[in-house]
PDB file of C-alpha atoms in Angstrom:
ATOM      1  CA  UNK A1013      92.949 168.615 -51.084  1.00  0.00           C
ATOM      2  CA  UNK A1014      90.061 169.140 -53.500  1.00  0.00           C
ATOM      3  CA  UNK A1015      92.293 171.076 -55.909  1.00  0.00           C
ATOM      4  CA  UNK A1016      95.014 168.407 -55.786  1.00  0.00           C
ATOM      5  CA  UNK A1017      92.457 165.770 -56.852  1.00  0.00           C
ATOM      6  CA  UNK A1018      90.261 167.760 -59.251  1.00  0.00           C
ATOM      7  CA  UNK A1019      93.003 169.202 -61.471  1.00  0.00           C
ATOM      8  CA  UNK A1020      94.658 165.841 -62.343  1.00  0.00           C
ATOM      9  CA  UNK A1021      91.201 164.310 -62.875  1.00  0.00           C
ATOM     10  CA  UNK A1022      90.137 167.116 -65.233  1.00  0.00           C
ATOM     11  CA  UNK A1023      93.413 166.885 -67.159  1.00  0.00           C
ATOM     12  CA  UNK A1024      93.050 163.126 -67.528  1.00  0.00           C
ATOM     13  CA  UNK A1025      89.430 163.322 -68.726  1.00  0.00           C
ATOM     14  CA  UNK A1026      90.185 166.178 -71.135  1.00  0.00           C
ATOM     15  CA  UNK A1027      93.215 164.321 -72.535  1.00  0.00           C
ATOM     16  CA  UNK A1028      91.255 161.061 -72.860  1.00  0.00           C
ATOM     17  CA  UNK A1029      88.571 162.873 -74.871  1.00  0.00           C
ATOM     18  CA  UNK A1030      91.292 164.474 -77.019  1.00  0.00           C
ATOM     19  CA  UNK A1031      92.890 161.097 -77.697  1.00  0.00           C
ATOM     20  CA  UNK A1032      89.600 159.453 -78.613  1.00  0.00           C
ATOM     21  CA  UNK A1033      87.766 162.185 -80.527  1.00  0.00           C
ATOM     22  CA  UNK A1034      90.590 164.479 -81.702  1.00  0.00           C
ATOM     23  CA  UNK A1035      89.330 167.562 -79.871  1.00  0.00           C
ATOM     24  CA  UNK A1036      88.341 168.938 -76.473  1.00  0.00           C
ATOM     25  CA  UNK A1037      91.499 169.118 -74.364  1.00  0.00           C
ATOM     26  CA  UNK A1038      92.102 172.882 -74.366  1.00  0.00           C
ATOM     27  CA  UNK A1039      88.423 173.817 -74.130  1.00  0.00           C
ATOM     28  CA  UNK A1040      87.775 171.619 -71.095  1.00  0.00           C
ATOM     29  CA  UNK A1041      91.087 172.229 -69.337  1.00  0.00           C
ATOM     30  CA  UNK A1042      91.041 176.017 -69.733  1.00  0.00           C
ATOM     31  CA  UNK A1043      87.453 176.292 -68.534  1.00  0.00           C
ATOM     32  CA  UNK A1044      88.165 174.411 -65.306  1.00  0.00           C
ATOM     33  CA  UNK A1045      91.740 175.531 -64.585  1.00  0.00           C
ATOM     34  CA  UNK A1046      90.876 179.215 -64.821  1.00  0.00           C
ATOM     35  CA  UNK A1047      88.814 178.633 -61.670  1.00  0.00           C
ATOM     36  CA  UNK A1048      92.115 178.080 -59.841  1.00  0.00           C
ATOM     37  CA  UNK A1049      94.742 180.001 -61.831  1.00  0.00           C
ATOM     38  CA  UNK A1050      94.833 183.373 -63.624  1.00  0.00           C
ATOM     39  CA  UNK A1051      93.814 183.244 -67.285  1.00  0.00           C
ATOM     40  CA  UNK A1052      97.151 184.748 -68.350  1.00  0.00           C
ATOM     41  CA  UNK A1053      98.973 181.776 -66.770  1.00  0.00           C
ATOM     42  CA  UNK A1054      96.488 179.063 -67.683  1.00  0.00           C
ATOM     43  CA  UNK A1055      96.026 179.599 -71.430  1.00  0.00           C
ATOM     44  CA  UNK A1056      99.701 179.395 -72.519  1.00  0.00           C
ATOM     45  CA  UNK A1057     100.322 176.464 -70.139  1.00  0.00           C
ATOM     46  CA  UNK A1058      97.360 174.467 -71.472  1.00  0.00           C
ATOM     47  CA  UNK A1059      98.258 175.224 -75.093  1.00  0.00           C
ATOM     48  CA  UNK A1060     101.838 174.009 -74.588  1.00  0.00           C
ATOM     49  CA  UNK A1061     100.579 170.865 -72.827  1.00  0.00           C
ATOM     50  CA  UNK A1062      98.102 170.264 -75.669  1.00  0.00           C
ATOM     51  CA  UNK A1063     100.932 170.590 -78.195  1.00  0.00           C
ATOM     52  CA  UNK A1064     103.163 168.094 -76.371  1.00  0.00           C
ATOM     53  CA  UNK A1065     100.528 165.421 -75.791  1.00  0.00           C
ATOM     54  CA  UNK A1066      99.366 165.729 -79.422  1.00  0.00           C
ATOM     55  CA  UNK A1067     102.676 164.464 -80.827  1.00  0.00           C
ATOM     56  CA  UNK A1068     101.821 160.719 -80.593  1.00  0.00           C
ATOM     57  CA  UNK A1069      98.347 161.431 -82.015  1.00  0.00           C
ATOM     58  CA  UNK A1070      99.699 163.311 -85.024  1.00  0.00           C
ATOM     59  CA  UNK A1071     102.212 160.559 -85.764  1.00  0.00           C
ATOM     60  CA  UNK A1072      99.350 158.068 -86.271  1.00  0.00           C
ATOM     61  CA  UNK A1073      96.793 160.452 -87.808  1.00  0.00           C
ATOM     62  CA  UNK A1074      98.807 162.308 -90.445  1.00  0.00           C
ATOM     63  CA  UNK A1075      98.364 159.752 -93.232  1.00  0.00           C
ATOM     64  CA  UNK A1076      94.563 159.574 -92.756  1.00  0.00           C
ATOM     65  CA  UNK A1077      93.996 163.342 -92.620  1.00  0.00           C
ATOM     66  CA  UNK A1078      91.757 165.000 -95.227  1.00  0.00           C
ATOM     67  CA  UNK A1079      94.260 167.651 -96.306  1.00  0.00           C
ATOM     68  CA  UNK A1080      91.882 169.181 -98.830  1.00  0.00           C
ATOM     69  CA  UNK A1081      89.426 170.089 -96.075  1.00  0.00           C
ATOM     70  CA  UNK A1082      92.240 170.921 -93.660  1.00  0.00           C
ATOM     71  CA  UNK A1083      93.936 173.351 -96.050  1.00  0.00           C
ATOM     72  CA  UNK A1084      90.767 175.405 -96.580  1.00  0.00           C
ATOM     73  CA  UNK A1085      89.960 175.507 -92.869  1.00  0.00           C
ATOM     74  CA  UNK A1086      93.508 176.473 -91.874  1.00  0.00           C
ATOM     75  CA  UNK A1087      93.675 179.332 -94.380  1.00  0.00           C
ATOM     76  CA  UNK A1088      90.294 180.604 -93.196  1.00  0.00           C
ATOM     77  CA  UNK A1089      91.403 180.301 -89.557  1.00  0.00           C
ATOM     78  CA  UNK A1090      94.470 182.447 -90.235  1.00  0.00           C
ATOM     79  CA  UNK A1091      92.241 184.986 -91.982  1.00  0.00           C
ATOM     80  CA  UNK A1092      89.959 185.101 -88.943  1.00  0.00           C
ATOM     81  CA  UNK A1093      92.727 185.729 -86.405  1.00  0.00           C
ATOM     82  CA  UNK A1094      93.094 189.472 -87.209  1.00  0.00           C
ATOM     83  CA  UNK A1095      89.331 189.917 -86.735  1.00  0.00           C
ATOM     84  CA  UNK A1096      89.594 188.407 -83.272  1.00  0.00           C
ATOM     85  CA  UNK A1097      92.546 190.616 -82.401  1.00  0.00           C
ATOM     86  CA  UNK A1098      90.560 193.664 -83.534  1.00  0.00           C
ATOM     87  CA  UNK A1099      87.598 192.626 -81.391  1.00  0.00           C
ATOM     88  CA  UNK A1100      89.967 191.999 -78.485  1.00  0.00           C
ATOM     89  CA  UNK A1101      91.247 195.561 -78.868  1.00  0.00           C
ATOM     90  CA  UNK A1102      87.920 197.334 -79.368  1.00  0.00           C
ATOM     91  CA  UNK A1103      85.374 195.359 -77.333  1.00  0.00           C
ATOM     92  CA  UNK A1104      85.354 195.100 -73.537  1.00  0.00           C
ATOM     93  CA  UNK A1105      86.134 191.652 -72.144  1.00  0.00           C
ATOM     94  CA  UNK A1106      82.599 191.259 -70.788  1.00  0.00           C
ATOM     95  CA  UNK A1107      81.173 191.652 -74.301  1.00  0.00           C
ATOM     96  CA  UNK A1108      83.649 189.172 -75.765  1.00  0.00           C
ATOM     97  CA  UNK A1109      82.802 186.565 -73.150  1.00  0.00           C
ATOM     98  CA  UNK A1110      79.165 186.866 -74.178  1.00  0.00           C
ATOM     99  CA  UNK A1111      79.820 186.965 -77.920  1.00  0.00           C
ATOM    100  CA  UNK A1112      82.069 183.925 -78.269  1.00  0.00           C
ATOM    101  CA  UNK A1113      79.912 181.241 -76.561  1.00  0.00           C
ATOM    102  CA  UNK A1114      76.788 182.758 -78.153  1.00  0.00           C
ATOM    103  CA  UNK A1115      78.411 182.354 -81.588  1.00  0.00           C
ATOM    104  CA  UNK A1116      79.399 178.748 -80.873  1.00  0.00           C
ATOM    105  CA  UNK A1117      75.934 177.858 -79.606  1.00  0.00           C
ATOM    106  CA  UNK A1118      74.334 179.493 -82.646  1.00  0.00           C
ATOM    107  CA  UNK A1119      76.495 177.372 -84.963  1.00  0.00           C
ATOM    108  CA  UNK A1120      75.683 174.234 -82.961  1.00  0.00           C
ATOM    109  CA  UNK A1121      71.965 174.885 -83.325  1.00  0.00           C
ATOM    110  CA  UNK A1122      72.118 175.687 -87.040  1.00  0.00           C
ATOM    111  CA  UNK A1123      72.018 172.032 -88.174  1.00  0.00           C
ATOM    112  CA  UNK A1124      68.771 171.617 -86.241  1.00  0.00           C
ATOM    113  CA  UNK A1125      67.165 174.322 -88.349  1.00  0.00           C
ATOM    114  CA  UNK A1126      65.638 173.043 -91.573  1.00  0.00           C
ATOM    115  CA  UNK A1127      66.847 176.081 -93.488  1.00  0.00           C
ATOM    116  CA  UNK A1128      69.029 176.010 -96.579  1.00  0.00           C
ATOM    117  CA  UNK A1129      71.044 179.021 -95.392  1.00  0.00           C
ATOM    118  CA  UNK A1130      71.819 177.344 -92.059  1.00  0.00           C
ATOM    119  CA  UNK A1131      72.960 174.154 -93.787  1.00  0.00           C
ATOM    120  CA  UNK A1132      75.213 176.133 -96.152  1.00  0.00           C
ATOM    121  CA  UNK A1133      76.774 177.991 -93.219  1.00  0.00           C
ATOM    122  CA  UNK A1134      77.686 174.751 -91.445  1.00  0.00           C
ATOM    123  CA  UNK A1135      78.980 173.224 -94.701  1.00  0.00           C
ATOM    124  CA  UNK A1136      81.283 176.182 -95.422  1.00  0.00           C
ATOM    125  CA  UNK A1137      84.913 175.513 -94.372  1.00  0.00           C
ATOM    126  CA  UNK A1138      85.687 179.195 -94.958  1.00  0.00           C
ATOM    127  CA  UNK A1139      82.993 180.464 -92.598  1.00  0.00           C
ATOM    128  CA  UNK A1140      83.767 177.887 -89.909  1.00  0.00           C
ATOM    129  CA  UNK A1141      87.508 178.474 -90.222  1.00  0.00           C
ATOM    130  CA  UNK A1142      87.077 182.248 -89.866  1.00  0.00           C
ATOM    131  CA  UNK A1143      84.800 181.712 -86.863  1.00  0.00           C
ATOM    132  CA  UNK A1144      87.410 179.467 -85.278  1.00  0.00           C
ATOM    133  CA  UNK A1145      90.174 181.975 -86.009  1.00  0.00           C
ATOM    134  CA  UNK A1146      88.534 184.990 -84.418  1.00  0.00           C
ATOM    135  CA  UNK A1147      87.283 183.080 -81.369  1.00  0.00           C
ATOM    136  CA  UNK A1148      90.773 181.676 -80.833  1.00  0.00           C
ATOM    137  CA  UNK A1149      92.540 185.025 -80.983  1.00  0.00           C
ATOM    138  CA  UNK A1150      89.810 186.852 -79.055  1.00  0.00           C
ATOM    139  CA  UNK A1151      89.529 184.676 -75.949  1.00  0.00           C
ATOM    140  CA  UNK A1152      91.332 181.382 -76.734  1.00  0.00           C
ATOM    141  CA  UNK A1153      88.009 179.589 -77.273  1.00  0.00           C
ATOM    142  CA  UNK A1154      88.398 178.548 -80.887  1.00  0.00           C
ATOM    143  CA  UNK A1155      88.033 175.164 -82.520  1.00  0.00           C
ATOM    144  CA  UNK A1156      84.367 174.495 -81.817  1.00  0.00           C
ATOM    145  CA  UNK A1157      83.149 175.837 -85.208  1.00  0.00           C
ATOM    146  CA  UNK A1158      85.531 173.446 -86.989  1.00  0.00           C
ATOM    147  CA  UNK A1159      84.366 170.530 -84.837  1.00  0.00           C
ATOM    148  CA  UNK A1160      80.760 171.345 -85.758  1.00  0.00           C
ATOM    149  CA  UNK A1161      81.645 171.701 -89.454  1.00  0.00           C
ATOM    150  CA  UNK A1162      83.415 168.321 -89.654  1.00  0.00           C
ATOM    151  CA  UNK A1163      80.708 166.619 -87.618  1.00  0.00           C
ATOM    152  CA  UNK A1164      78.219 167.409 -90.392  1.00  0.00           C
ATOM    153  CA  UNK A1165      80.659 167.068 -93.291  1.00  0.00           C
ATOM    154  CA  UNK A1166      79.824 163.465 -94.122  1.00  0.00           C
ATOM    155  CA  UNK A1167      83.391 162.277 -93.519  1.00  0.00           C
ATOM    156  CA  UNK A1168      83.845 158.949 -91.707  1.00  0.00           C
ATOM    157  CA  UNK A1169      84.374 159.285 -87.958  1.00  0.00           C
ATOM    158  CA  UNK A1170      87.998 158.143 -88.203  1.00  0.00           C
ATOM    159  CA  UNK A1171      88.825 160.745 -90.860  1.00  0.00           C
ATOM    160  CA  UNK A1172      87.026 163.461 -88.882  1.00  0.00           C
ATOM    161  CA  UNK A1173      89.103 162.568 -85.830  1.00  0.00           C
ATOM    162  CA  UNK A1174      92.414 162.497 -87.697  1.00  0.00           C
ATOM    163  CA  UNK A1175      91.694 165.789 -89.473  1.00  0.00           C
ATOM    164  CA  UNK A1176      90.776 167.434 -86.160  1.00  0.00           C
ATOM    165  CA  UNK A1177      93.947 166.115 -84.528  1.00  0.00           C
ATOM    166  CA  UNK A1178      96.110 167.687 -87.227  1.00  0.00           C
ATOM    167  CA  UNK A1179      94.063 170.899 -87.289  1.00  0.00           C
ATOM    168  CA  UNK A1180      94.414 171.471 -83.556  1.00  0.00           C
ATOM    169  CA  UNK A1181      98.066 170.464 -83.630  1.00  0.00           C
ATOM    170  CA  UNK A1182      98.924 172.971 -86.359  1.00  0.00           C
ATOM    171  CA  UNK A1183      96.864 175.814 -84.880  1.00  0.00           C
ATOM    172  CA  UNK A1184      98.324 175.131 -81.427  1.00  0.00           C
ATOM    173  CA  UNK A1185     101.821 175.252 -82.954  1.00  0.00           C
ATOM    174  CA  UNK A1186     100.980 178.720 -84.288  1.00  0.00           C
ATOM    175  CA  UNK A1187      99.549 179.858 -80.952  1.00  0.00           C
ATOM    176  CA  UNK A1188     102.502 178.567 -78.920  1.00  0.00           C
ATOM    177  CA  UNK A1189     104.953 180.042 -81.431  1.00  0.00           C
ATOM    178  CA  UNK A1190     103.276 183.446 -81.270  1.00  0.00           C
ATOM    179  CA  UNK A1191     103.240 183.268 -77.485  1.00  0.00           C
ATOM    180  CA  UNK A1192     106.944 182.484 -77.391  1.00  0.00           C
ATOM    181  CA  UNK A1193     107.654 185.314 -79.809  1.00  0.00           C
ATOM    182  CA  UNK A1194     105.877 187.757 -77.486  1.00  0.00           C
ATOM    183  CA  UNK A1195     107.151 186.473 -74.140  1.00  0.00           C
ATOM    184  CA  UNK A1196     110.402 184.724 -75.100  1.00  0.00           C
ATOM    185  CA  UNK A1197     109.520 181.837 -72.793  1.00  0.00           C
ATOM    186  CA  UNK A1198     107.389 178.716 -72.462  1.00  0.00           C
ATOM    187  CA  UNK A1199     105.211 178.000 -69.446  1.00  0.00           C
ATOM    188  CA  UNK A1200     103.522 175.047 -67.787  1.00  0.00           C
ATOM    189  CA  UNK A1201     101.122 174.946 -64.848  1.00  0.00           C
ATOM    190  CA  UNK A1202     102.535 176.546 -61.695  1.00  0.00           C
ATOM    191  CA  UNK A1203     101.996 173.445 -59.510  1.00  0.00           C
ATOM    192  CA  UNK A1204     103.335 169.967 -60.329  1.00  0.00           C
ATOM    193  CA  UNK A1205     103.804 170.818 -63.994  1.00  0.00           C
ATOM    194  CA  UNK A1206     105.706 167.629 -64.888  1.00  0.00           C
ATOM    195  CA  UNK A1207     103.189 165.403 -63.092  1.00  0.00           C
ATOM    196  CA  UNK A1208     100.334 167.205 -64.867  1.00  0.00           C
ATOM    197  CA  UNK A1209     101.989 166.615 -68.224  1.00  0.00           C
ATOM    198  CA  UNK A1210     102.488 162.896 -67.483  1.00  0.00           C
ATOM    199  CA  UNK A1211      98.827 162.518 -66.430  1.00  0.00           C
ATOM    200  CA  UNK A1212      97.621 164.255 -69.592  1.00  0.00           C
ATOM    201  CA  UNK A1213      99.910 162.143 -71.785  1.00  0.00           C
ATOM    202  CA  UNK A1214      98.636 158.967 -70.119  1.00  0.00           C
ATOM    203  CA  UNK A1215      95.048 160.073 -70.724  1.00  0.00           C
ATOM    204  CA  UNK A1216      95.577 160.885 -74.382  1.00  0.00           C
ATOM    205  CA  UNK A1217      97.321 157.556 -75.025  1.00  0.00           C
ATOM    206  CA  UNK A1218      94.477 155.664 -73.353  1.00  0.00           C
ATOM    207  CA  UNK A1219      91.947 157.520 -75.493  1.00  0.00           C
ATOM    208  CA  UNK A1220      93.946 156.755 -78.613  1.00  0.00           C
ATOM    209  CA  UNK A1221      94.217 153.046 -77.791  1.00  0.00           C
ATOM    210  CA  UNK A1222      90.506 152.754 -77.092  1.00  0.00           C
ATOM    211  CA  UNK A1223      89.677 154.386 -80.436  1.00  0.00           C
ATOM    212  CA  UNK A1224      92.006 151.972 -82.247  1.00  0.00           C
ATOM    213  CA  UNK A1225      90.459 148.955 -80.521  1.00  0.00           C
ATOM    214  CA  UNK A1226      86.795 149.971 -80.585  1.00  0.00           C
ATOM    215  CA  UNK A1227      84.713 152.742 -82.104  1.00  0.00           C
ATOM    216  CA  UNK A1228      82.094 153.899 -79.585  1.00  0.00           C
ATOM    217  CA  UNK A1229      79.791 156.493 -81.135  1.00  0.00           C
ATOM    218  CA  UNK A1230      78.476 157.523 -77.721  1.00  0.00           C
ATOM    219  CA  UNK A1231      81.877 158.960 -76.780  1.00  0.00           C
ATOM    220  CA  UNK A1232      81.900 161.178 -79.897  1.00  0.00           C
ATOM    221  CA  UNK A1233      78.365 162.353 -79.234  1.00  0.00           C
ATOM    222  CA  UNK A1234      79.091 162.880 -75.548  1.00  0.00           C
ATOM    223  CA  UNK A1235      82.233 164.921 -76.228  1.00  0.00           C
ATOM    224  CA  UNK A1236      80.394 167.046 -78.783  1.00  0.00           C
ATOM    225  CA  UNK A1237      77.528 167.806 -76.436  1.00  0.00           C
ATOM    226  CA  UNK A1238      79.972 168.413 -73.594  1.00  0.00           C
ATOM    227  CA  UNK A1239      81.625 171.057 -75.761  1.00  0.00           C
ATOM    228  CA  UNK A1240      78.239 172.661 -76.425  1.00  0.00           C
ATOM    229  CA  UNK A1241      77.316 172.444 -72.746  1.00  0.00           C
ATOM    230  CA  UNK A1242      80.553 174.178 -71.781  1.00  0.00           C
ATOM    231  CA  UNK A1243      79.771 176.957 -74.247  1.00  0.00           C
ATOM    232  CA  UNK A1244      76.303 177.298 -72.723  1.00  0.00           C
ATOM    233  CA  UNK A1245      77.741 177.421 -69.222  1.00  0.00           C
ATOM    234  CA  UNK A1246      80.242 180.063 -70.322  1.00  0.00           C
ATOM    235  CA  UNK A1247      77.437 182.116 -71.848  1.00  0.00           C
ATOM    236  CA  UNK A1248      75.318 181.942 -68.683  1.00  0.00           C
ATOM    237  CA  UNK A1249      78.314 182.711 -66.474  1.00  0.00           C
ATOM    238  CA  UNK A1250      79.350 185.671 -68.628  1.00  0.00           C
ATOM    239  CA  UNK A1251      75.768 186.976 -68.779  1.00  0.00           C
ATOM    240  CA  UNK A1252      75.427 186.750 -64.986  1.00  0.00           C
ATOM    241  CA  UNK A1253      78.688 188.621 -64.450  1.00  0.00           C
ATOM    242  CA  UNK A1254      77.764 191.194 -67.080  1.00  0.00           C
ATOM    243  CA  UNK A1255      74.354 191.987 -65.619  1.00  0.00           C
ATOM    244  CA  UNK A1256      75.579 191.739 -62.023  1.00  0.00           C
ATOM    245  CA  UNK A1257      78.260 194.330 -62.825  1.00  0.00           C
ATOM    246  CA  UNK A1258      75.495 196.730 -63.850  1.00  0.00           C
ATOM    247  CA  UNK A1259      73.505 195.992 -60.708  1.00  0.00           C
ATOM    248  CA  UNK A1260      70.670 194.167 -62.497  1.00  0.00           C
TER     249      UNK A1260
END
């Protein structure tokens, strides 16, 4: 009973945030759904769902996207993917699950540091794109570095949102395409996949309509800090499992 209520609720909230802010669906959905389903089933299903529900967002956001910023970030993301694959091959999973959220949290805290080097790191689309690329290919936790970069880029909130929508759409297209090339199949959630897709689509459309009607800064701030909080939770969870495995 709890699962039947919690999963649709999580999908709706994650999709609403995606529709309003341009980011957050995969990060939130994967974190929660992997509590109920194997990671190998959850990640491709969530990515395909994210791709499908993004179609109405992209249709309205394409013309307002900052393609100059997007082009640099996308190229850097593709350059970072091999690094993530190498880390995935050489590092144990426990180390990766510590490294990725620690990296994201470090980038989130950089703007709070009154250091020129920290400000340059956040302002660099190349660095943030590479970070996003390797975290995506390592443990499917990418995107946060780009969100942080655009948040402090000085772009208007609407242009940030539209650029993020197109960034996640294009990178998700690549991820789903690579997944299909490896497995020769697409996958959705094992239980009530069509209903889950409809709920997520409804959520993303509601988020989009609210953004069009009214800009509420608190939602952007809340989604950003939710993303950081999830990274912190992942770091604590991974650290607990890592140290518990060694009997500490």
